[in-house]
mmCIF file of C-alpha atoms (C1' of nucleotides) in Angstrom:
data_model
loop_
_atom_site.group_PDB
_atom_site.id
_atom_site.type_symbol
_atom_site.label_atom_id
_atom_site.label_comp_id
_atom_site.label_asym_id
_atom_site.label_seq_id
_atom_site.Cartn_x
_atom_site.Cartn_y
_atom_site.Cartn_z
ATOM 1 C CA UNK A 27 108.830 70.317 109.017
ATOM 2 C CA UNK A 28 105.878 72.015 107.534
ATOM 3 C CA UNK A 29 102.228 70.453 108.184
ATOM 4 C CA UNK A 30 101.694 70.872 104.127
ATOM 5 C CA UNK A 31 103.157 69.009 101.506
ATOM 6 C CA UNK A 32 102.536 71.779 98.773
ATOM 7 C CA UNK A 33 102.281 75.327 99.698
ATOM 8 C CA UNK A 34 98.855 75.560 98.066
ATOM 9 C CA UNK A 35 97.546 73.154 100.739
ATOM 10 C CA UNK A 36 98.182 75.712 103.807
ATOM 11 C CA UNK A 37 94.727 77.355 104.453
ATOM 12 C CA UNK A 38 96.426 80.725 105.142
ATOM 13 C CA UNK A 39 98.631 80.753 101.756
ATOM 14 C CA UNK A 40 95.493 79.665 100.164
ATOM 15 C CA UNK A 41 93.511 82.455 101.926
ATOM 16 C CA UNK A 42 96.029 84.854 100.478
ATOM 17 C CA UNK A 43 95.635 83.633 96.851
ATOM 18 C CA UNK A 44 92.279 84.731 96.984
ATOM 19 C CA UNK A 45 92.636 87.784 98.690
ATOM 20 C CA UNK A 46 96.655 89.187 97.983
ATOM 21 C CA UNK A 47 96.705 90.416 94.552
ATOM 22 C CA UNK A 48 96.975 93.739 93.977
ATOM 23 C CA UNK A 49 93.345 94.543 93.486
ATOM 24 C CA UNK A 50 91.102 92.741 95.070
ATOM 25 C CA UNK A 51 91.032 94.536 98.947
ATOM 26 C CA UNK A 52 89.446 97.601 97.086
ATOM 27 C CA UNK A 53 87.181 95.769 95.543
ATOM 28 C CA UNK A 54 85.606 93.715 98.154
ATOM 29 C CA UNK A 55 85.699 96.655 100.173
ATOM 30 C CA UNK A 56 84.068 98.645 97.569
ATOM 31 C CA UNK A 57 81.440 95.937 97.463
ATOM 32 C CA UNK A 58 81.159 95.901 101.181
ATOM 33 C CA UNK A 59 80.704 99.364 101.536
ATOM 34 C CA UNK A 60 77.980 99.460 99.244
ATOM 35 C CA UNK A 61 76.732 96.331 99.230
ATOM 36 C CA UNK A 62 75.503 96.078 94.861
ATOM 37 C CA UNK A 63 77.281 98.223 92.431
ATOM 38 C CA UNK A 64 77.039 98.251 88.580
ATOM 39 C CA UNK A 65 80.353 97.452 86.524
ATOM 40 C CA UNK A 66 81.224 100.986 85.646
ATOM 41 C CA UNK A 67 79.911 102.339 89.845
ATOM 42 C CA UNK A 68 82.718 99.836 90.911
ATOM 43 C CA UNK A 69 85.012 100.989 88.598
ATOM 44 C CA UNK A 70 84.654 104.467 90.124
ATOM 45 C CA UNK A 71 84.491 103.330 93.717
ATOM 46 C CA UNK A 72 88.043 101.084 92.595
ATOM 47 C CA UNK A 73 90.335 104.048 91.397
ATOM 48 C CA UNK A 74 92.536 103.699 88.857
ATOM 49 C CA UNK A 75 91.765 100.029 88.258
ATOM 50 C CA UNK A 76 91.810 98.986 84.241
ATOM 51 C CA UNK A 77 89.032 97.295 82.611
ATOM 52 C CA UNK A 78 91.435 94.267 81.894
ATOM 53 C CA UNK A 79 91.800 94.285 85.642
ATOM 54 C CA UNK A 80 88.779 94.696 86.712
ATOM 55 C CA UNK A 81 86.730 92.085 84.653
ATOM 56 C CA UNK A 82 89.542 89.425 84.973
ATOM 57 C CA UNK A 83 89.335 89.886 88.848
ATOM 58 C CA UNK A 84 85.332 90.068 89.111
ATOM 59 C CA UNK A 85 85.009 86.770 86.941
ATOM 60 C CA UNK A 86 87.693 85.369 88.874
ATOM 61 C CA UNK A 87 85.927 86.074 92.259
ATOM 62 C CA UNK A 88 83.200 84.885 91.125
ATOM 63 C CA UNK A 89 84.694 81.504 90.310
ATOM 64 C CA UNK A 90 85.942 81.631 93.601
ATOM 65 C CA UNK A 91 82.784 82.471 95.370
ATOM 66 C CA UNK A 92 83.622 85.373 96.916
ATOM 67 C CA UNK A 93 81.236 87.850 94.359
ATOM 68 C CA UNK A 94 78.030 87.425 92.778
ATOM 69 C CA UNK A 95 77.196 88.578 89.461
ATOM 70 C CA UNK A 96 73.929 88.850 88.514
ATOM 71 C CA UNK A 97 72.917 89.816 84.515
ATOM 72 C CA UNK A 98 69.865 91.659 83.466
ATOM 73 C CA UNK A 99 68.970 91.361 79.682
ATOM 74 C CA UNK A 100 68.764 95.078 78.918
ATOM 75 C CA UNK A 101 70.146 97.458 76.493
ATOM 76 C CA UNK A 102 71.861 99.030 77.703
ATOM 77 C CA UNK A 103 73.269 95.928 79.760
ATOM 78 C CA UNK A 104 73.188 95.751 83.175
ATOM 79 C CA UNK A 105 75.051 93.756 85.413
ATOM 80 C CA UNK A 106 75.429 93.934 89.424
ATOM 81 C CA UNK A 107 78.221 92.765 91.404
ATOM 82 C CA UNK A 108 77.752 91.827 95.228
ATOM 83 C CA UNK A 109 79.951 89.666 97.864
ATOM 84 C CA UNK A 110 78.486 86.193 98.501
ATOM 85 C CA UNK A 111 78.141 85.017 102.042
ATOM 86 C CA UNK A 112 81.535 83.842 102.045
ATOM 87 C CA UNK A 113 82.543 86.933 100.970
ATOM 88 C CA UNK A 114 81.424 88.822 103.936
ATOM 89 C CA UNK A 115 82.427 85.975 105.786
ATOM 90 C CA UNK A 116 85.843 87.451 105.386
ATOM 91 C CA UNK A 117 85.342 91.065 106.644
ATOM 92 C CA UNK A 118 86.172 90.194 110.318
ATOM 93 C CA UNK A 119 89.235 88.643 109.277
ATOM 94 C CA UNK A 120 90.057 92.105 107.337
ATOM 95 C CA UNK A 121 89.129 94.203 110.305
ATOM 96 C CA UNK A 122 91.352 92.637 112.571
ATOM 97 C CA UNK A 123 94.277 92.265 109.981
ATOM 98 C CA UNK A 124 93.710 96.492 109.576
ATOM 99 C CA UNK A 125 93.666 96.760 112.999
ATOM 100 C CA UNK A 126 97.325 95.383 112.570
ATOM 101 C CA UNK A 127 97.919 97.493 109.745
ATOM 102 C CA UNK A 128 96.986 100.890 111.136
ATOM 103 C CA UNK A 129 99.429 99.934 114.914
ATOM 104 C CA UNK A 130 102.224 98.944 112.641
ATOM 105 C CA UNK A 131 102.023 102.497 110.500
ATOM 106 C CA UNK A 132 101.952 104.436 113.511
ATOM 107 C CA UNK A 133 104.917 102.283 114.536
ATOM 108 C CA UNK A 134 106.709 102.864 111.823
ATOM 109 C CA UNK A 135 105.720 106.438 111.718
ATOM 110 C CA UNK A 136 107.007 107.326 115.590
ATOM 111 C CA UNK A 137 110.068 105.477 114.917
ATOM 112 C CA UNK A 138 111.658 106.989 111.392
ATOM 113 C CA UNK B 4 84.768 107.583 97.350
ATOM 114 C CA UNK B 5 87.784 105.947 99.081
ATOM 115 C CA UNK B 6 88.699 107.069 102.938
ATOM 116 C CA UNK B 7 92.407 108.010 102.044
ATOM 117 C CA UNK B 8 93.945 109.822 99.212
ATOM 118 C CA UNK B 9 96.257 107.151 98.582
ATOM 119 C CA UNK B 10 95.852 103.184 98.773
ATOM 120 C CA UNK B 11 99.442 103.174 100.531
ATOM 121 C CA UNK B 12 97.722 104.781 103.655
ATOM 122 C CA UNK B 13 94.964 102.134 103.987
ATOM 123 C CA UNK B 14 95.992 99.926 106.875
ATOM 124 C CA UNK B 15 94.633 96.970 105.492
ATOM 125 C CA UNK B 16 96.658 97.553 102.394
ATOM 126 C CA UNK B 17 99.684 98.453 104.269
ATOM 127 C CA UNK B 18 99.345 95.037 106.059
ATOM 128 C CA UNK B 19 99.544 93.370 103.267
ATOM 129 C CA UNK B 20 102.378 94.826 102.012
ATOM 130 C CA UNK B 21 103.870 93.418 105.196
ATOM 131 C CA UNK B 22 103.065 90.154 104.577
ATOM 132 C CA UNK B 23 101.239 89.500 100.848
ATOM 133 C CA UNK B 24 104.636 88.524 99.088
ATOM 134 C CA UNK B 25 105.814 85.184 98.230
ATOM 135 C CA UNK B 26 107.483 84.081 101.221
ATOM 136 C CA UNK B 27 106.604 86.010 104.145
ATOM 137 C CA UNK B 28 103.742 83.851 105.515
ATOM 138 C CA UNK B 29 105.983 80.754 106.052
ATOM 139 C CA UNK B 30 108.478 82.612 107.704
ATOM 140 C CA UNK B 31 106.804 84.313 109.996
ATOM 141 C CA UNK B 32 105.132 80.737 110.619
ATOM 142 C CA UNK B 33 108.479 79.155 111.135
ATOM 143 C CA UNK B 34 109.223 81.770 113.664
ATOM 144 C CA UNK B 35 106.457 81.314 115.195
ATOM 145 C CA UNK B 36 106.213 77.677 115.415
ATOM 146 C CA UNK B 37 109.937 77.633 116.720
ATOM 147 C CA UNK B 38 110.246 81.095 118.296
ATOM 148 C CA UNK B 39 113.755 81.403 117.497
ATOM 149 C CA UNK B 40 115.522 79.939 114.431
ATOM 150 C CA UNK B 41 119.233 80.435 113.583
ATOM 151 C CA UNK B 42 119.685 81.271 109.598
ATOM 152 C CA UNK B 43 120.023 78.197 108.134
ATOM 153 C CA UNK B 44 117.396 76.421 110.249
ATOM 154 C CA UNK B 45 115.095 79.024 108.927
ATOM 155 C CA UNK B 46 116.232 78.425 105.697
ATOM 156 C CA UNK B 47 115.687 74.790 106.182
ATOM 157 C CA UNK B 48 112.033 75.143 107.578
ATOM 158 C CA UNK B 49 111.107 77.342 104.700
ATOM 159 C CA UNK B 50 111.254 74.869 102.075
ATOM 160 C CA UNK B 51 112.515 76.218 98.807
ATOM 161 C CA UNK B 52 113.201 79.505 99.460
ATOM 162 C CA UNK B 53 116.764 80.689 98.425
ATOM 163 C CA UNK B 54 119.295 82.707 100.187
ATOM 164 C CA UNK B 55 118.546 86.095 98.370
ATOM 165 C CA UNK B 56 115.147 85.487 98.826
ATOM 166 C CA UNK B 57 115.444 84.685 102.781
ATOM 167 C CA UNK B 58 118.215 87.500 103.434
ATOM 168 C CA UNK B 59 116.259 90.199 101.869
ATOM 169 C CA UNK B 60 113.358 89.217 103.457
ATOM 170 C CA UNK B 61 114.396 89.302 107.036
ATOM 171 C CA UNK B 62 116.659 92.563 106.585
ATOM 172 C CA UNK B 63 113.300 93.996 105.211
ATOM 173 C CA UNK B 64 111.173 92.756 108.205
ATOM 174 C CA UNK B 65 113.843 93.849 110.437
ATOM 175 C CA UNK B 66 113.251 97.018 109.731
ATOM 176 C CA UNK B 67 109.367 96.791 109.765
ATOM 177 C CA UNK B 68 109.648 95.716 113.349
ATOM 178 C CA UNK B 69 108.351 92.308 112.566
ATOM 179 C CA UNK B 70 111.737 90.387 112.472
ATOM 180 C CA UNK B 71 114.351 90.662 115.571
ATOM 181 C CA UNK B 72 118.044 89.723 114.855
ATOM 182 C CA UNK B 73 120.189 88.436 117.270
ATOM 183 C CA UNK B 74 123.892 88.807 116.598
ATOM 184 C CA UNK B 75 126.518 86.935 118.734
ATOM 185 C CA UNK B 76 130.060 87.495 117.875
ATOM 186 C CA UNK B 77 131.301 84.017 117.484
ATOM 187 C CA UNK B 78 132.917 81.722 115.178
ATOM 188 C CA UNK B 79 131.521 80.177 113.365
ATOM 189 C CA UNK B 80 129.132 83.024 112.755
ATOM 190 C CA UNK B 81 125.837 82.337 115.132
ATOM 191 C CA UNK B 82 122.736 84.654 114.346
ATOM 192 C CA UNK B 83 119.544 84.232 115.520
ATOM 193 C CA UNK B 84 116.018 85.545 114.721
ATOM 194 C CA UNK B 85 112.374 85.779 116.789
ATOM 195 C CA UNK B 86 109.322 87.514 115.930
ATOM 196 C CA UNK B 87 109.068 90.745 117.873
ATOM 197 C CA UNK B 88 105.635 91.842 119.888
ATOM 198 C CA UNK B 89 104.645 93.174 116.904
ATOM 199 C CA UNK B 90 105.023 90.410 115.063
ATOM 200 C CA UNK B 91 103.476 87.801 117.455
ATOM 201 C CA UNK B 92 100.448 90.301 117.397
ATOM 202 C CA UNK B 93 100.044 89.216 113.862
ATOM 203 C CA UNK B 94 99.211 85.700 114.606
ATOM 204 C CA UNK B 95 95.609 85.899 115.485
ATOM 205 C CA UNK B 96 94.823 87.853 112.608
ATOM 206 C CA UNK B 97 96.408 85.383 110.561
ATOM 207 C CA UNK B 98 94.398 82.593 112.541
ATOM 208 C CA UNK B 99 91.237 84.042 111.741
ATOM 209 C CA UNK B 100 91.993 84.433 108.016
ATOM 210 C CA UNK B 101 93.431 80.974 108.052
ATOM 211 C CA UNK B 102 90.126 79.883 109.149
ATOM 212 C CA UNK B 103 88.465 81.379 106.193
ATOM 213 C CA UNK B 104 90.891 79.531 103.911
ATOM 214 C CA UNK B 105 89.698 76.424 105.589
ATOM 215 C CA UNK B 106 86.495 77.097 104.879
ATOM 216 C CA UNK B 107 87.240 78.577 100.934
ATOM 217 C CA UNK B 108 89.191 75.299 100.564
ATOM 218 C CA UNK B 109 86.515 72.882 101.354
ATOM 219 C CA UNK B 110 83.685 74.889 99.929
ATOM 220 C CA UNK B 111 86.030 74.664 96.333
ATOM 221 C CA UNK B 112 86.593 71.181 96.326
ATOM 222 C CA UNK B 113 82.694 70.294 97.139
ATOM 223 C CA UNK B 114 82.175 72.488 94.239
ATOM 224 C CA UNK B 115 84.538 71.339 91.691
ATOM 225 C "C1'" DT C 16 72.951 109.726 60.986
ATOM 226 C "C1'" DG C 17 76.606 109.801 63.833
ATOM 227 C "C1'" DA C 18 77.508 110.093 68.988
ATOM 228 C "C1'" DC C 19 76.398 108.221 73.550
ATOM 229 C "C1'" DT C 20 76.209 104.416 76.816
ATOM 230 C "C1'" DT C 21 77.086 100.009 79.125
ATOM 231 C "C1'" DA C 22 80.326 95.708 80.078
ATOM 232 C "C1'" DG C 23 83.474 94.284 78.489
ATOM 233 C "C1'" DT C 24 88.017 91.605 74.998
ATOM 234 C "C1'" DA C 25 92.524 91.689 72.999
ATOM 235 C "C1'" DA C 26 97.411 92.121 72.457
ATOM 236 C "C1'" DG C 27 101.826 93.601 73.808
ATOM 237 C "C1'" DA C 28 104.633 96.508 76.727
ATOM 238 C "C1'" DA C 29 106.175 97.304 81.061
ATOM 239 C "C1'" DA C 30 107.424 96.873 85.956
ATOM 240 C "C1'" DT C 31 108.073 93.745 89.946
ATOM 241 C "C1'" DA C 32 109.224 89.901 92.109
ATOM 242 C "C1'" DA C 33 111.844 85.299 92.338
ATOM 243 C "C1'" DC C 34 115.326 82.205 90.871
ATOM 244 C "C1'" DT C 35 119.858 80.266 90.100
ATOM 245 C "C1'" DG C 36 124.531 80.085 90.394
ATOM 246 C "C1'" DC C 37 128.340 81.132 92.684
ATOM 247 C "C1'" DA C 38 131.306 83.868 95.770
ATOM 248 C "C1'" DT C 39 133.256 84.884 100.904
ATOM 249 C "C1'" DA C 40 135.879 84.105 105.098
ATOM 250 C "C1'" DC C 41 136.666 81.746 109.113
ATOM 251 C "C1'" DT C 42 136.325 77.045 111.750
ATOM 252 C "C1'" DT C 43 135.685 71.999 112.750
ATOM 253 C "C1'" DG C 44 135.698 66.884 111.892
ATOM 254 C "C1'" DT C 45 138.229 63.573 108.642
ATOM 255 C "C1'" DA D 15 144.507 68.518 102.943
ATOM 256 C "C1'" DC D 16 139.642 68.512 101.830
ATOM 257 C "C1'" DA D 17 135.428 68.356 102.455
ATOM 258 C "C1'" DA D 18 131.200 70.484 105.331
ATOM 259 C "C1'" DG D 19 129.060 74.215 108.039
ATOM 260 C "C1'" DT D 20 128.379 78.975 109.322
ATOM 261 C "C1'" DA D 21 125.299 84.126 107.325
ATOM 262 C "C1'" DT D 22 124.816 86.236 103.829
ATOM 263 C "C1'" DG D 23 125.797 88.937 99.229
ATOM 264 C "C1'" DC D 24 125.646 90.077 93.957
ATOM 265 C "C1'" DA D 25 124.662 89.895 88.760
ATOM 266 C "C1'" DG D 26 122.022 88.060 85.487
ATOM 267 C "C1'" DT D 27 118.000 85.553 83.459
ATOM 268 C "C1'" DT D 28 113.163 84.116 84.059
ATOM 269 C "C1'" DA D 29 108.209 84.152 85.460
ATOM 270 C "C1'" DT D 30 104.628 86.465 87.189
ATOM 271 C "C1'" DT D 31 101.555 90.695 87.371
ATOM 272 C "C1'" DT D 32 100.116 94.668 85.777
ATOM 273 C "C1'" DC D 33 99.143 98.552 82.443
ATOM 274 C "C1'" DT D 34 98.569 101.222 77.622
ATOM 275 C "C1'" DT D 35 95.586 101.289 73.980
ATOM 276 C "C1'" DA D 36 92.719 100.377 71.613
ATOM 277 C "C1'" DC D 37 88.039 97.487 70.558
ATOM 278 C "C1'" DT D 38 83.776 95.305 70.081
ATOM 279 C "C1'" DA D 39 77.763 95.175 70.496
ATOM 280 C "C1'" DA D 40 73.305 96.938 70.455
ATOM 281 C "C1'" DG D 41 70.152 100.024 71.430
ATOM 282 C "C1'" DT D 42 68.816 105.192 72.225
ATOM 283 C "C1'" DC D 43 68.719 110.589 71.523
ATOM 284 C "C1'" DA D 44 68.516 114.067 68.677
#
DNA sequence: TGACTTAGTAAGAAATAACTGCATACTTGT
DNA sequence: ACAAGTATGCAGTTATTTCTTACTAAGTCA
């Protein structure tokens, strides 16, 4: 008895499609901590991410309204990324989730 | 400059490993709504899930301390699943995330 | 001229997650 | 006797994500 005909209609599932893949949280976190980062700076903050995945993710997050891209017409090129208001609105939820995650980590450690 | 040497140490990333895969939220949600469900009942509530994925997920979630399995020695077999306290502690975070997700859904609809 | 910088792109391979279909062993209802 | 319901599990395949290894443009600096 789901409230939603399609799973995609559930706001929670929808939220997870926005932040649930492997690199979304690290990207959001780096932007939150630094407010504004250039492409390669961001890449250095998100350790291990490839160009492919980073540029793809940024493009998607821009379309989804989580991230703003600001391009300067300079050479060498300069592009700055930051969170939108909607992106920042996500932070409290993430902090709440992180708190739960932390408690779970402790529990697992003590149990095993 | 991550605070954690390994990504797995981040409580947030850890939380997502617990709830981020395709069927975790639907399962948790069904158990939250109904408090206690037998295996096949649960399966009917989580529309489209396969036995493979459901039984696998339940086993993992039991190990992770999110779900309790209570087995009755009857014939035909009876097994009841419910959320642990830790599992229920997750609900407020999910509600907060869902609220954000809902706002994002509206935003996307209005924009496109 | 040739190396260096920045912000990406492209194509294919590899890794991971999920699905399909079937099997179990026992009991109740028709 | 036979179908249906109980709680799973396994093998094999497909689908989805992520990674690898290149490569680009335009200008600067030596």
